[in-house]
Short mmCIF file of C-alpha atoms in Angstrom, two decimals:
data_model
loop_
_atom_site.label_atom_id
_atom_site.label_comp_id
_atom_site.label_asym_id
_atom_site.label_seq_id
_atom_site.Cartn_x
_atom_site.Cartn_y
_atom_site.Cartn_z
CA MET A 265 -13.82 14.83 2.00
CA ILE A 266 -12.52 11.46 1.77
CA LYS A 267 -12.62 10.38 -2.42
CA GLY A 268 -11.44 6.93 -1.90
CA LEU A 269 -8.66 4.52 -0.68
CA SER A 270 -5.65 5.04 -2.16
CA ILE A 271 -3.27 2.98 -0.75
CA ALA A 272 -3.54 -0.58 1.66
CA THR A 273 -1.41 -2.17 3.77
CA VAL A 274 -0.15 -5.98 3.23
CA TRP A 275 2.02 -7.74 5.72
CA VAL A 276 4.93 -9.26 4.26
CA LEU A 277 7.79 -11.13 6.34
CA ASP A 278 10.21 -10.10 3.78
CA HIS A 279 10.58 -7.48 1.21
CA ASP A 280 12.81 -8.87 -1.56
CA ARG A 281 10.56 -11.99 -1.79
CA ALA A 282 7.19 -10.58 -1.21
CA LYS A 283 8.09 -7.83 -4.04
CA GLU A 284 8.98 -11.26 -6.40
CA PHE A 285 5.51 -12.42 -5.42
CA TYR A 286 3.11 -9.99 -6.12
CA THR A 287 4.83 -8.66 -9.35
CA GLU A 288 6.41 -11.97 -11.07
CA LYS A 289 3.71 -14.38 -10.23
CA LEU A 290 0.14 -12.19 -9.28
CA GLY A 291 1.47 -9.61 -12.38
CA LEU A 292 0.43 -6.63 -10.38
CA GLU A 293 3.50 -3.89 -11.46
CA LEU A 294 5.98 -2.30 -8.79
CA ARG A 295 5.19 1.30 -7.99
CA ALA A 296 7.92 2.21 -5.57
CA ASP A 297 10.79 0.32 -3.85
CA MET A 298 12.70 3.05 -1.87
CA THR A 299 13.90 4.16 1.59
CA MET A 300 12.39 6.81 3.46
CA GLY A 301 14.22 8.85 4.73
CA GLU A 302 18.21 7.81 6.16
CA GLY A 303 18.08 4.86 8.14
CA GLY A 304 14.29 4.87 7.33
CA ALA A 305 11.65 1.99 6.95
CA ARG A 306 11.62 0.15 3.30
CA TRP A 307 8.81 1.35 1.16
CA VAL A 308 7.61 -0.79 -1.27
CA THR A 309 4.59 -0.44 -3.50
CA VAL A 310 2.38 -2.57 -6.06
CA GLY A 311 -0.44 -2.45 -7.72
CA ALA A 312 -2.70 -3.25 -11.10
CA PRO A 313 -1.77 -2.24 -14.32
CA ASP A 314 -5.27 -0.76 -14.96
CA GLN A 315 -5.67 0.41 -11.87
CA PRO A 316 -3.57 3.73 -10.84
CA ASP A 317 -5.24 5.09 -8.02
CA LEU A 318 -4.74 2.06 -6.10
CA MET A 319 -1.61 0.38 -4.01
CA LEU A 320 -1.00 -2.22 -2.12
CA THR A 321 2.06 -1.21 0.36
CA LEU A 322 4.40 -4.40 1.25
CA MET A 323 5.54 -3.94 4.95
CA VAL A 324 7.59 -5.87 7.02
CA PRO A 325 6.64 -5.66 10.63
CA GLY A 326 8.99 -3.86 12.87
CA ALA A 327 9.84 0.01 13.41
CA PRO A 328 8.88 2.41 13.02
CA ALA A 329 4.99 1.45 12.92
CA MET A 330 5.43 -0.90 15.90
CA ASP A 331 7.42 -1.99 18.64
CA GLU A 332 9.07 -5.49 18.53
CA GLU A 333 7.10 -7.12 20.44
CA SER A 334 3.94 -6.56 18.28
CA ALA A 335 5.94 -6.95 15.10
CA ALA A 336 6.68 -10.92 16.63
CA ALA A 337 2.92 -11.01 17.08
CA VAL A 338 2.26 -9.67 13.74
CA ARG A 339 4.84 -11.85 12.00
CA LYS A 340 3.76 -14.66 13.45
CA LEU A 341 0.10 -14.25 12.82
CA VAL A 342 1.37 -14.03 9.36
CA ALA A 343 3.26 -16.72 8.96
CA LYS A 344 0.53 -18.87 10.79
CA GLY A 345 -1.68 -18.11 7.43
CA VAL A 346 -4.53 -17.09 9.28
CA LEU A 347 -4.75 -13.36 7.97
CA GLY A 348 -7.14 -12.16 4.83
CA ALA A 349 -5.54 -9.13 3.33
CA GLY A 350 -8.63 -8.68 1.11
CA ALA A 351 -10.56 -9.54 -2.90
CA LEU A 352 -8.50 -9.37 -5.16
CA ALA A 353 -10.74 -9.07 -8.53
CA THR A 354 -10.73 -10.62 -11.91
CA ASP A 355 -12.73 -11.18 -14.87
CA ASP A 356 -11.60 -14.92 -15.54
CA VAL A 357 -11.26 -16.72 -12.25
CA ARG A 358 -10.75 -19.93 -13.99
CA GLY A 359 -8.69 -19.06 -16.51
CA ASP A 360 -6.58 -16.83 -14.34
CA TYR A 361 -6.73 -19.78 -11.50
CA GLU A 362 -4.98 -22.21 -13.81
CA ARG A 363 -2.30 -19.40 -14.86
CA LEU A 364 -1.23 -18.46 -11.69
CA ARG A 365 -1.12 -21.65 -9.88
CA ALA A 366 1.15 -22.78 -13.41
CA ARG A 367 3.43 -19.58 -11.93
CA GLY A 368 3.52 -21.16 -8.42
CA VAL A 369 0.84 -19.57 -6.54
CA GLU A 370 -0.57 -21.18 -3.71
CA PHE A 371 -4.43 -22.17 -3.62
CA VAL A 372 -6.00 -23.16 -0.62
CA GLN A 373 -9.47 -23.56 -2.08
CA PRO A 374 -10.04 -23.63 -5.92
CA PRO A 375 -12.76 -21.86 -7.80
CA ARG A 376 -16.60 -22.30 -6.52
CA GLU A 377 -19.64 -20.34 -7.22
CA ARG A 378 -21.06 -18.04 -4.40
CA PRO A 379 -23.99 -15.61 -4.31
CA TYR A 380 -21.74 -13.12 -5.54
CA GLY A 381 -19.87 -14.62 -8.25
CA THR A 382 -16.80 -17.15 -8.27
CA GLU A 383 -14.29 -16.76 -6.14
CA ALA A 384 -10.92 -18.97 -5.46
CA ILE A 385 -8.57 -18.49 -2.05
CA LEU A 386 -5.05 -17.90 -2.95
CA ARG A 387 -2.13 -16.94 -0.51
CA ASP A 388 1.30 -15.08 -0.82
CA ASP A 389 4.16 -16.04 -0.25
CA SER A 390 4.17 -14.70 2.95
CA GLY A 391 0.88 -16.86 4.16
CA ASN A 392 -1.57 -13.94 3.69
CA TRP A 393 -4.87 -15.40 2.08
CA PHE A 394 -6.82 -13.63 -0.53
CA SER A 395 -10.51 -13.88 -1.88
CA PHE A 396 -9.90 -14.08 -6.04
CA THR A 397 -13.34 -13.36 -7.47
CA GLN A 398 -14.99 -12.72 -10.21
CA ARG A 399 -18.32 -10.93 -9.19
CA ARG A 400 -21.04 -11.96 -10.94
CA GLU A 401 -23.00 -8.76 -13.07
CA SER A 402 -24.39 -6.38 -10.61
CA ASP A 403 -27.82 -6.25 -11.46
CA ASP A 404 -28.16 -10.19 -10.40
CA LEU A 405 -26.62 -9.18 -7.43
CA ASP A 406 -28.35 -9.69 -4.30
CA LEU A 407 -26.75 -10.07 -1.26
CA SER A 408 -29.48 -9.09 1.83
CA GLN A 409 -30.56 -12.59 1.92
CA GLU A 410 -26.84 -13.84 2.53
CA TRP A 411 -26.11 -11.32 5.05
CA ALA A 412 -29.34 -11.60 6.97
CA SER A 413 -28.72 -15.15 7.87
#
């Protein structure tokens, strides 16, 4: 039986730059940085210190996961900045927004109030965008009307 999500893939353009961005700028911890077998793919994972059961694997498009034509298409989409990689949770979106901006993180949207909480949008060093969200208390959260329209 499935118990939950343990690893999610984020396509990046360069392992070393991405590792530096996610650990030094966003403050995630490095979980793994290794080569899978002789001549194999590099495996880099990061995660939030308080969430040991979930990791992001920072994958450069290419073999063995995909052929070169597909890898080139994914690299182009990542670099263009059209891929959303997920939502990052915080309990202080406005304070963390200021701290991350001071570290050089690019935000394409400052914190704004939404039906589900306060959200900013940031980009990683490859071009992926993330929702950076401070959720409202669950007893105040009713998205039924938001999604119905």
